[in-house]
XYZ file of C-alpha atoms in Angstrom:
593
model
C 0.000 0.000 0.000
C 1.510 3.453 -0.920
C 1.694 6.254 1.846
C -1.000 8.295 2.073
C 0.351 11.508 0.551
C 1.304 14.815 2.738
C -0.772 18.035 2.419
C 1.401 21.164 0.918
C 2.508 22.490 4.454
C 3.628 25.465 2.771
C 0.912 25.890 0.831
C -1.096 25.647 4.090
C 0.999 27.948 6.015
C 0.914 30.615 3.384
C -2.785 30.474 3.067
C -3.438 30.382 6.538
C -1.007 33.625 6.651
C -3.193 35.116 4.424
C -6.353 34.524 6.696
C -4.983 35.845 9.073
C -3.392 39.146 7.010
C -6.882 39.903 5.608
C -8.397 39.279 8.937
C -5.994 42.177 10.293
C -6.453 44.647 7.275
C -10.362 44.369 7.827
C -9.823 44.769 11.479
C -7.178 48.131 11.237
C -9.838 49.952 8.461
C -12.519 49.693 11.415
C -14.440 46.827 10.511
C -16.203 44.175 13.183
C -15.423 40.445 13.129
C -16.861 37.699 14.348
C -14.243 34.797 15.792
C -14.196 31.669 16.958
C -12.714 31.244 20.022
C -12.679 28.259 22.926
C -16.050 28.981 24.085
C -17.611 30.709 21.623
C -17.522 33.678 19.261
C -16.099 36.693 20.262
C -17.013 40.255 18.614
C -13.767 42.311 17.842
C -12.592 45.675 16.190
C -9.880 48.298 16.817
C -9.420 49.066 20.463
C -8.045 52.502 19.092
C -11.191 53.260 16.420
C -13.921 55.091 17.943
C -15.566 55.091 14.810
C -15.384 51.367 15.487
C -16.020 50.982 18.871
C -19.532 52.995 18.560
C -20.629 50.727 15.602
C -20.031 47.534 17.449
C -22.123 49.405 20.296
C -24.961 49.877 18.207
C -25.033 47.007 16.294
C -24.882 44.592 19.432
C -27.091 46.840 21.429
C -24.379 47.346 24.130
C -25.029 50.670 25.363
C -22.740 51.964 27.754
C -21.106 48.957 29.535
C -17.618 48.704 29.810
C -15.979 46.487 26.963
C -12.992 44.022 27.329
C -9.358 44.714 25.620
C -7.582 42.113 23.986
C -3.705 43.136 24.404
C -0.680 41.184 22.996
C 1.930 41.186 26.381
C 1.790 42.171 29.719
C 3.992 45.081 28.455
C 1.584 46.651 26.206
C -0.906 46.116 29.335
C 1.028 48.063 31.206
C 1.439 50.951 29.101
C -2.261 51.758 29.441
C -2.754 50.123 33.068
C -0.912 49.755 36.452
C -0.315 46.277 36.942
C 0.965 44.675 40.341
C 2.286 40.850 40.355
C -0.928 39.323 41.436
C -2.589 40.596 38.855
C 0.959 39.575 36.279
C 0.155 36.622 37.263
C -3.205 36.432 36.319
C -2.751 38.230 33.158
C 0.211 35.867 32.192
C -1.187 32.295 33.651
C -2.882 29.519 31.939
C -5.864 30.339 32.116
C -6.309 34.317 30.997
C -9.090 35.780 32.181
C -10.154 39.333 32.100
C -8.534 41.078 34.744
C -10.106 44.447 35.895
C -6.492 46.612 36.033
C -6.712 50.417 37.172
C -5.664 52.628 34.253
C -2.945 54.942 33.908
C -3.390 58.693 33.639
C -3.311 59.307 29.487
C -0.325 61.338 30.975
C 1.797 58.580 32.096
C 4.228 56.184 30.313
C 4.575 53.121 31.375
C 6.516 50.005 29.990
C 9.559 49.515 27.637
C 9.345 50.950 24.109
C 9.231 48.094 21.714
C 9.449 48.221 17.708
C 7.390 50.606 15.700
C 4.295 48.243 15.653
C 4.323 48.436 19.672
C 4.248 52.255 18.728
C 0.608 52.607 17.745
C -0.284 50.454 20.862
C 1.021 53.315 22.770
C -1.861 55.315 21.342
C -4.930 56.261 23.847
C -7.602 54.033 23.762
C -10.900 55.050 21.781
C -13.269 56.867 23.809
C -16.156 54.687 23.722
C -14.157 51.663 25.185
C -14.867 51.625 28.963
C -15.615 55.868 29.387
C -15.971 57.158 32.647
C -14.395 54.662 34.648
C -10.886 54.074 36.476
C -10.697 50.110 35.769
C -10.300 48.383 32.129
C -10.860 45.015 31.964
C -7.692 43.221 29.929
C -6.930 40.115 28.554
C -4.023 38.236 27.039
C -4.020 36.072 23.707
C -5.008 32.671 24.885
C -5.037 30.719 21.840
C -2.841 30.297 19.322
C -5.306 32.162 16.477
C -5.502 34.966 18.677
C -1.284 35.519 19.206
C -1.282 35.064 15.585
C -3.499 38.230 14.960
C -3.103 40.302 17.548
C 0.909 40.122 16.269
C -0.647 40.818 12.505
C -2.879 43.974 13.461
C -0.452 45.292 16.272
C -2.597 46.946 17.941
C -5.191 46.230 20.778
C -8.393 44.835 19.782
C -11.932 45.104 21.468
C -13.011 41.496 22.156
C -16.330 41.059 23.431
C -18.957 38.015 23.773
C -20.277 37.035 20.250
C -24.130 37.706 21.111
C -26.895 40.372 21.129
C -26.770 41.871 24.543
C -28.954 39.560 26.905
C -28.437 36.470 24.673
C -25.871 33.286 25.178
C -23.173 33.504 23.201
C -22.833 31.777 19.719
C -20.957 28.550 19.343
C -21.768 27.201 16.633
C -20.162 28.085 13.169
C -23.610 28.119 11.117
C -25.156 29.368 14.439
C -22.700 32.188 14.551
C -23.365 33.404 10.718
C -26.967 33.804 11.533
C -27.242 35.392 14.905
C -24.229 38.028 14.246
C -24.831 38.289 10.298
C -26.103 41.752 11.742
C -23.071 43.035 13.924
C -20.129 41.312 11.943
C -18.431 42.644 8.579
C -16.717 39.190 8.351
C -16.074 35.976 10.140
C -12.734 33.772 11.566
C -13.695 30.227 11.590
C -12.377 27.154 12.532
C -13.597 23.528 12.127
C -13.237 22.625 15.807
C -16.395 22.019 17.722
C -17.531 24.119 20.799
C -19.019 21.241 23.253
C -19.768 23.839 25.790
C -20.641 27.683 26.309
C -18.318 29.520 28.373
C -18.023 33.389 28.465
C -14.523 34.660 28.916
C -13.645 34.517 33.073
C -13.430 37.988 34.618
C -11.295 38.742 37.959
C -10.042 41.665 39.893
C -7.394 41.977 43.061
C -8.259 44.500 45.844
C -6.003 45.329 48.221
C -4.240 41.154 47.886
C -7.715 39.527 47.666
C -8.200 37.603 44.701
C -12.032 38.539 43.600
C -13.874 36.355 41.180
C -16.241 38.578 38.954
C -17.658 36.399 36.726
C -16.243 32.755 36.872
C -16.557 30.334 33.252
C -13.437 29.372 31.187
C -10.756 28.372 32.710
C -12.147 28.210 36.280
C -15.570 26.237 35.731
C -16.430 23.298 36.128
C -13.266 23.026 38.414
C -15.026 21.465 41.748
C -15.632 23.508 44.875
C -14.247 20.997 47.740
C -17.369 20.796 50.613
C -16.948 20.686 53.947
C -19.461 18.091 54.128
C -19.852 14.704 52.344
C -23.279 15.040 50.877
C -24.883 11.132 50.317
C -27.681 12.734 48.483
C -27.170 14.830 44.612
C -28.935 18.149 45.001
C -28.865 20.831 42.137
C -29.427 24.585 43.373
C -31.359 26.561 40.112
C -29.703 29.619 40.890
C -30.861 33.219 41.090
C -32.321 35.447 38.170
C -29.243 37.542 37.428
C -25.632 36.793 36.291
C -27.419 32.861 37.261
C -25.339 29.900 37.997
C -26.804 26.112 38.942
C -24.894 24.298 41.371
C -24.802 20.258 41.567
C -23.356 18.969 44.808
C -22.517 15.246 45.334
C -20.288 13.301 47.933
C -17.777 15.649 48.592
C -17.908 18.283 45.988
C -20.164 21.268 44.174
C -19.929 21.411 40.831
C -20.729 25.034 40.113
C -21.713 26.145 36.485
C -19.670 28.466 34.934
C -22.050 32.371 34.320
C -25.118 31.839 32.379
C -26.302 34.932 32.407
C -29.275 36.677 33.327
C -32.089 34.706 32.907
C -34.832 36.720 31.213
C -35.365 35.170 28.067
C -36.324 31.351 26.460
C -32.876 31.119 24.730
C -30.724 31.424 27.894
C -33.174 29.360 29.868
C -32.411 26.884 27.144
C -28.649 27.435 27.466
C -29.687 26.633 31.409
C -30.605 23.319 30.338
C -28.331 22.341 27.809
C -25.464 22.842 30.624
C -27.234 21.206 33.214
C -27.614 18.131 31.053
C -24.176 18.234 30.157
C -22.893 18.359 33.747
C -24.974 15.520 34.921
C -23.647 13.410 31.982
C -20.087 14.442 33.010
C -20.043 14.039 36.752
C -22.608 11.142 36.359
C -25.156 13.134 39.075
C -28.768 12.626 39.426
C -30.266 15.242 41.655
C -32.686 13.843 44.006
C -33.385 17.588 45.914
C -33.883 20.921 44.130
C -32.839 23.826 45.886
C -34.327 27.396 44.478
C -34.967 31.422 45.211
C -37.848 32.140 47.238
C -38.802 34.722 44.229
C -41.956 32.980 43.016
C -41.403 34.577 39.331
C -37.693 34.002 38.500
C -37.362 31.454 35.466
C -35.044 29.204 38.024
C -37.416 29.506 40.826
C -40.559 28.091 38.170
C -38.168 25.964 36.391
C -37.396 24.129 39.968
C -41.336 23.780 40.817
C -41.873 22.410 37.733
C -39.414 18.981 38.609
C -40.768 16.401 40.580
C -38.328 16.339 43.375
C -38.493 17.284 46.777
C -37.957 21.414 46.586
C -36.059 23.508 49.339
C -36.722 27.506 49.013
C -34.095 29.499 49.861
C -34.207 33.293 50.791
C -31.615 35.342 48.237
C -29.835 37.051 51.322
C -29.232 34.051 53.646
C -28.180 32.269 50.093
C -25.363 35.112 49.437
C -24.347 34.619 53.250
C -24.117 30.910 53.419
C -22.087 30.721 50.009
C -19.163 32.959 51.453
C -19.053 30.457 55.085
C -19.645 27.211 53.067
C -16.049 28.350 50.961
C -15.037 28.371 54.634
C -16.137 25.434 56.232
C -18.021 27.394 58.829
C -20.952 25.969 60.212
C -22.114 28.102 62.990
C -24.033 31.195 63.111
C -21.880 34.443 61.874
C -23.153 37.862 61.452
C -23.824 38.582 57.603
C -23.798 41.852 55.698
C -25.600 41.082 52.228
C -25.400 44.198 50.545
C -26.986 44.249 46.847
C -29.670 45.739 44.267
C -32.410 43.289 44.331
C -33.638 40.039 46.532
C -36.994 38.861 47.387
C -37.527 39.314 50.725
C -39.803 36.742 52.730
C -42.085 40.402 53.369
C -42.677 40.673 49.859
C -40.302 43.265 49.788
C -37.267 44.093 47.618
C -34.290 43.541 49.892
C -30.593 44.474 49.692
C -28.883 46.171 52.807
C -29.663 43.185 54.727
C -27.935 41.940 58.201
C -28.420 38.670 58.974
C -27.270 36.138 61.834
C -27.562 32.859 60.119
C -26.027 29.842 59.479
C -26.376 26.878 56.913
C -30.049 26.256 58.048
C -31.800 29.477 59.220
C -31.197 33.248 59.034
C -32.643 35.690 61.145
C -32.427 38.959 59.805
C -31.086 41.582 62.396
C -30.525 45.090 60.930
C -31.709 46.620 57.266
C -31.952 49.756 55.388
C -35.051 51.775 56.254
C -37.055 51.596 53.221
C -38.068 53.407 50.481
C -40.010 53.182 47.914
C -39.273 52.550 44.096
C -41.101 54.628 41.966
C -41.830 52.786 38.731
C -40.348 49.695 40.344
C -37.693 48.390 37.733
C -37.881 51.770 36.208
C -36.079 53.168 39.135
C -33.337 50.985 38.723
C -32.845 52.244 35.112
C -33.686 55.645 35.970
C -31.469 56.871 39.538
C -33.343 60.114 39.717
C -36.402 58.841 40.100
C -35.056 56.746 42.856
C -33.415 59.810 44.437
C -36.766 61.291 43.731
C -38.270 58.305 45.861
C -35.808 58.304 48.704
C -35.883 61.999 49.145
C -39.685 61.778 49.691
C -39.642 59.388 51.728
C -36.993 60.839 54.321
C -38.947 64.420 53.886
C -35.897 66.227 52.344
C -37.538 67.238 49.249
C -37.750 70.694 50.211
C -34.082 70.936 51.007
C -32.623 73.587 48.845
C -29.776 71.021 47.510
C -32.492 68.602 45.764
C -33.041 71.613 43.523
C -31.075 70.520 40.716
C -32.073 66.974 40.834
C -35.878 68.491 40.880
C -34.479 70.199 37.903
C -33.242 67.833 35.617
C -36.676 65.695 35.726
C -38.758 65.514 32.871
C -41.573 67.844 32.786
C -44.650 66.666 34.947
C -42.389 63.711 36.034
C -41.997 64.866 39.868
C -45.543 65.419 40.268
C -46.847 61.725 38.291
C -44.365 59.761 40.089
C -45.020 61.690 43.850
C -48.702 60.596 43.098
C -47.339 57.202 42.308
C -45.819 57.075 45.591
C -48.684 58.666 47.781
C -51.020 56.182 45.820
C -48.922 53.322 46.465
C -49.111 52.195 42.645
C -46.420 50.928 40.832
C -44.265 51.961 44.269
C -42.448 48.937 45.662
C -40.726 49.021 48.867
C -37.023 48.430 49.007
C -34.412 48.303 51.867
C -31.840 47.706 48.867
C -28.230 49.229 49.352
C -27.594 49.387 45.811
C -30.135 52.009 45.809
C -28.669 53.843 48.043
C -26.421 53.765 45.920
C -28.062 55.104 42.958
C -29.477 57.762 45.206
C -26.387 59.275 45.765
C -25.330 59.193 41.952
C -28.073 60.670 40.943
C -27.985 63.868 43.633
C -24.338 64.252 42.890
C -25.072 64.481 39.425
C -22.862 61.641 38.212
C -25.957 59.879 36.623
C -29.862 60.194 36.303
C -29.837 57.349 33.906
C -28.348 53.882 33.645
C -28.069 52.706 30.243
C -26.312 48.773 32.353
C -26.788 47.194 35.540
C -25.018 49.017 38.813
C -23.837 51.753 36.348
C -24.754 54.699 38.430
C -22.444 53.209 41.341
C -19.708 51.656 39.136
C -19.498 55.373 38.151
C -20.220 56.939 41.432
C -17.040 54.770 42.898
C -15.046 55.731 39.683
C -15.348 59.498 40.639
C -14.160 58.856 44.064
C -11.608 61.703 45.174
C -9.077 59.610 47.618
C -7.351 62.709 48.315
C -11.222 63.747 49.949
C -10.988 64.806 53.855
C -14.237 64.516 55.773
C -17.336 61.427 56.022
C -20.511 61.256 55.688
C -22.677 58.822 58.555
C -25.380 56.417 58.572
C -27.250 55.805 61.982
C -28.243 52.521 63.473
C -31.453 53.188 65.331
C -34.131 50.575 67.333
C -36.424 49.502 65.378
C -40.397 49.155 65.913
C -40.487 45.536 64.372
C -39.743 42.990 67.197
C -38.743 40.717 64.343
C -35.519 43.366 63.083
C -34.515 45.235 66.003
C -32.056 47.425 64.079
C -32.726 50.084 60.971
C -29.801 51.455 59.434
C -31.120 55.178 58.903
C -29.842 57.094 55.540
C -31.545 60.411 56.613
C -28.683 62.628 58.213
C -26.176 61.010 55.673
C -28.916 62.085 52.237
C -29.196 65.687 54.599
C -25.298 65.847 54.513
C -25.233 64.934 50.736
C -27.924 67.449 49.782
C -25.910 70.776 52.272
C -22.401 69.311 49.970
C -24.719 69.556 46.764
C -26.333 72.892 47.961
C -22.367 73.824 48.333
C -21.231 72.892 45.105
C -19.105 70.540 46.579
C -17.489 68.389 43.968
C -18.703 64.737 42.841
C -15.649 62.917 43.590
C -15.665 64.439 47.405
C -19.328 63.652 47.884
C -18.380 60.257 46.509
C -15.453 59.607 48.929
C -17.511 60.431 52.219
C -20.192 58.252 51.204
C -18.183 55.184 50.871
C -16.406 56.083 53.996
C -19.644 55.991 55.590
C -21.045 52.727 54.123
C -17.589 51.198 55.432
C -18.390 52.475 58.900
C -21.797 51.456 58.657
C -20.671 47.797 57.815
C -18.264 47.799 61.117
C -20.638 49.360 63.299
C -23.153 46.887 62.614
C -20.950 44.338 62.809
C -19.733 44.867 66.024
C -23.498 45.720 67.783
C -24.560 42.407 66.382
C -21.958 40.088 66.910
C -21.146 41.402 70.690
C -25.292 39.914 71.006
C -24.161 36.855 69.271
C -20.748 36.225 70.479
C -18.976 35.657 67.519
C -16.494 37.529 65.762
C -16.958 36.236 62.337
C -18.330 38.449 59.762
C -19.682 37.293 56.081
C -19.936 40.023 53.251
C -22.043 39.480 50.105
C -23.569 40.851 47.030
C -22.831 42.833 44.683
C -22.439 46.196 46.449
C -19.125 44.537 47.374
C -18.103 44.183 43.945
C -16.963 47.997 44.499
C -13.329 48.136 45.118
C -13.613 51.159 48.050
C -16.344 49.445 49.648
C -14.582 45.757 49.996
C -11.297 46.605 50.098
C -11.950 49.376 53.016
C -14.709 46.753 55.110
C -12.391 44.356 55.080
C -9.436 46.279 56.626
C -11.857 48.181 59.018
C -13.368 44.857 60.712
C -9.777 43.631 60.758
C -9.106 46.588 62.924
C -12.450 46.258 65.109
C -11.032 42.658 65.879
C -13.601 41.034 63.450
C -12.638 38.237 61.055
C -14.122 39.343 57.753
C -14.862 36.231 55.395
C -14.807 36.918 51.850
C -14.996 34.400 48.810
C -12.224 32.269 47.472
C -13.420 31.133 44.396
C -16.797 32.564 43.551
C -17.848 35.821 42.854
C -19.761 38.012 45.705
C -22.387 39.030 43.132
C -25.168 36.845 42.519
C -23.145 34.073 40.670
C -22.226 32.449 43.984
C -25.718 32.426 45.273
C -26.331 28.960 43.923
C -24.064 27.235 45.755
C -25.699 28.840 49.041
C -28.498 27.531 47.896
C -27.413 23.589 47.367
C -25.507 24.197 50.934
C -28.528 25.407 52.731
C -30.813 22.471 51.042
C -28.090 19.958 52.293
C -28.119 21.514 55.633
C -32.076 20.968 55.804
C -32.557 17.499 54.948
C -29.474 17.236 57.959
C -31.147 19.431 60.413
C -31.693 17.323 63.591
């Protein structure tokens, strides 16, 4: 039998050079491609073409949230970005994520000077890339078609998830030319398969904490060691937003890598397709379902619809018990679940919860004095009417600093939405920090709108002025409700805000004494509840910790109180760790003697 013959490798080579060349030409003349990556399809363009970076906005409908760079070294990283060796590490390791690096003054130089294609690299980033904001979320090449053209364009590229906002990402080659036919010029393709959806892995490092922000390749479905040996499979659905699943058998938790937000059929259907594919792979058969108390999340109604034995799980004690659980901690420890959103088992929309809890029960201790929502998800998208809202309800309206929030409104929107709130329609009570947040954005008139999730507090902490003297304070005062004996009271702090406002005080100091005072807030209420409970352990969760200021400066102040802050290891404090507090807590139950 003859050999089978050879392919041309040079014939090969050259034409795969010329993939690649054309792939970079289209790329430097500001056009959009689609390409294949390891877990899906990746939307890229110039990281240096606003012209480019706007189209790619409005094409994927990606309005205002912060887009990921694609550089080729840690050198050209840190010409645009301070970089310590943690975050080297993570930048240069095996398995690349997107690190969140704090970015240089356009001022600064940083790095050696490299050949004249490392030149243009040098330029400033397009506006339109991540505007507004003090972090910029890099990445290294990670696969060998991505070394090759990031060397052939020489320049950093824009690479963001291959989808319409709110969709999964595409994986499949035919899939791929018919959902981004719209938003890509061209596509890179390859004839390797994609078995499995995973979103690029996003981390951070405050202050020598390694902080998962969203956890998929590379870091999923790596197991999560338990502290228990669980003789029973249970699968936790996960919450609505940035949604995970959890399956937990024997001695480990298989957590998912991010979903997404789970709002639509086709990422309920990516839910499913992963869930499938885990069971196959870890050879688990869940015999308890674990789920959000939130009767009218797509997990919570995809979990009542199995026929297993069902544990509901609050959101808050979830968050709590997913931060101990990394720990091994068992007992009751004072929680701070800060966040946006979480059903609360009033009916109302919690988020500056205290809690004493551990894996079974939580009581809840201490909360934000609520407020009411005016337009209920419409104040999340719109801060001044939340400030609107809040202001009302602590009777501060009148104060001559809400002037120029009362200004900006729409005409005859104060008056509909203050009979909104004096009607009590469309109004929904909230204790929610994030909120608070928003509040503050909006009176300091860093933003009325949010075009993306948390957006009025990513920017609120962006405009922080460290160099600030002076703090704002929140109150702790006994509450009515036998149940919660502690409210934490915003009105002297929203006073204080309004007289700074009233002053023409600037953003970034108004910013900086607020965060100071959410900080003290967090150790003050730590310490009154866990002198009552005896312990010095304190959990932080949710998303309001996702804020650099706000983690990094509760974690050093309970350290000084004599408090042992617990923070995740390998999951992210925003709601993609809330699954696994829910498969812990439905373990715990089926235990409880």
């Amino acid at each position: 039998m003859s050999p089978r013959p050879h392919r041309n490798r040079d014939a090969e080579a050259a034409r795969s050079d010329a993939v690649i060349d054309a792939a970079a030409s289209l790329l430097r003349d500001g056009h959009i491609l689609a390409i294949k990556g390891l877990g899906g399809f990746h939307l890229a363009c110039s990281a240096l073409d606003e012209d480019a970076v706007a189209t790619l906005r409005q094409r994927k409908h990606r309005w205002g949230k912060p887009l990921a760079v694609m550089m080729r070294s840690l050198e050209e990283a840190a010409r645009h970005c301070l970089i310590d060796d943690q975050e080297a590490s993570l930048l240069t390791g095996v398995v690349r994520p997107v690190v969140l690096l704090r970015r240089r003054d356009t001022s600064e130089a940083g790095g050696p000077t490299e050949s004249q294609a490392a030149s243009a690299s040098m330029q400033e980033l397009a506006t339109g890339v991540a505007d507004g904001l003090a972090e910029l979320g890099v990445m290294l090449p990670y696969t060998p078609l991505h070394h090759l053209l990031l060397e052939a364009v020489g320049a950093p590229l824009v690479m963001t998830s291959g989808n319409l906002s709110d969709e999964p990402i595409a994986t499949d080659n035919a899939e791929a030319l018919e959902r981004l036919g719209s938003i890509a010029d061209a596509f890179l393709l390859h004839d390797r398969e994609i078995y499995s959806r995973y979103d690029d892995s996003v981390v951070r490092v405050v202050r020598g904490i390694i902080e998962p922000v969203r956890r998929a390749r590379g870091y999923a479905p790596h197991p999560i060691k338990l502290p228990f040996s669980a003789d029973t499979d249970i699968v936790a659905a996960g919450p609505e937003q940035k949604n995970t699943f959890t399956l937990i058998t024997g001695d480990y938790a298989f957590v998912s890598q991010h979903i997404g937000d789970l709002e639509n059929a086709e990422t309920l259907a990516s839910f499913q397709d992963t869930l499938e594919l885990y069971k196959r792979l870890f050879r688990i058969e869940p015999r308890i379902v674990a789920h959000d108390d939130h009767p009218e999340y797509l997990s919570t109604k995809w979990a009542l619809g199995l026929d297993l034995p069902k544990v509901s799980v609050q959101h808050h004690h979830a968050h709590i018990v997913s931060v101990t659980a990394e720990h091994g901690i068992a007992e009751k420890v004072v929680g701070i679940a800060f966040d946006g959103t979480g059903y609360g088992s009033d009916g109302h929309i919690w988020g500056g919860e205290v809690l004493v809890c551990d894996w079974q029960e939580s009581e809840r201790v201490a909360h934000l004095r609520y407020v009411p929502m005016p337009g209920g998800s419409g104040a999340i998208k719109r801060p001044a009417r939340m400030a609107l809202g809040t202001l009302h309800e602590y009777g501060l309206l009148g104060h001559p600093g809400a002037a120029p929030l009362r200004s900006r409104l729409a005409a005859g929107e104060e008056s509909t939405l203050l009979r909104m709130i004096e009607r009590h329609v469309n109004c929904p009570l909230t204790s929610s920090m994030g909120r608070l947040f928003d509040t503050v954005a909006a009176l300091a008139g860093i933003a009325d709108d949010a075009r993306y999730e948390g957006e009025a507090a990513i920017l609120l902490e962006a405009a922080a002025d460290s160099s600030a003297e002076g703090t704002y304070h929140l109150d702790l005062v006994e509450s009515e409700d036998p149940e919660c004996p502690l409210i934490i009271d915003a009105g002297a702090l929203l006073a204080a805000v309004l007289s700074d406002v009233d002053l023409q005080i600037p953003a970034g100091v108004i910013s900086t004494r607020f965060h100071r005072a959410v900080i003290a807030c967090v150790v003050a209420v730590s310490t009154s509840v866990a002198v009552r409970l005896g312990t010095g352990k304190v959990a932080l969760a949710g998303g309001v910790f996702m804020n650099r200021l706000v983690l990094g400066g509760a974690v050093e102040a309970l350290r000084e109180a004599g408090l042992t802050p617990l923070t995740h290891v390998n999951l992210p404090v925003n709601d993609g760790a809330v699954s696994f507090g829910q498969a812990v807590v439905g373990w715990a139950r089926r235990h409880q003697s």
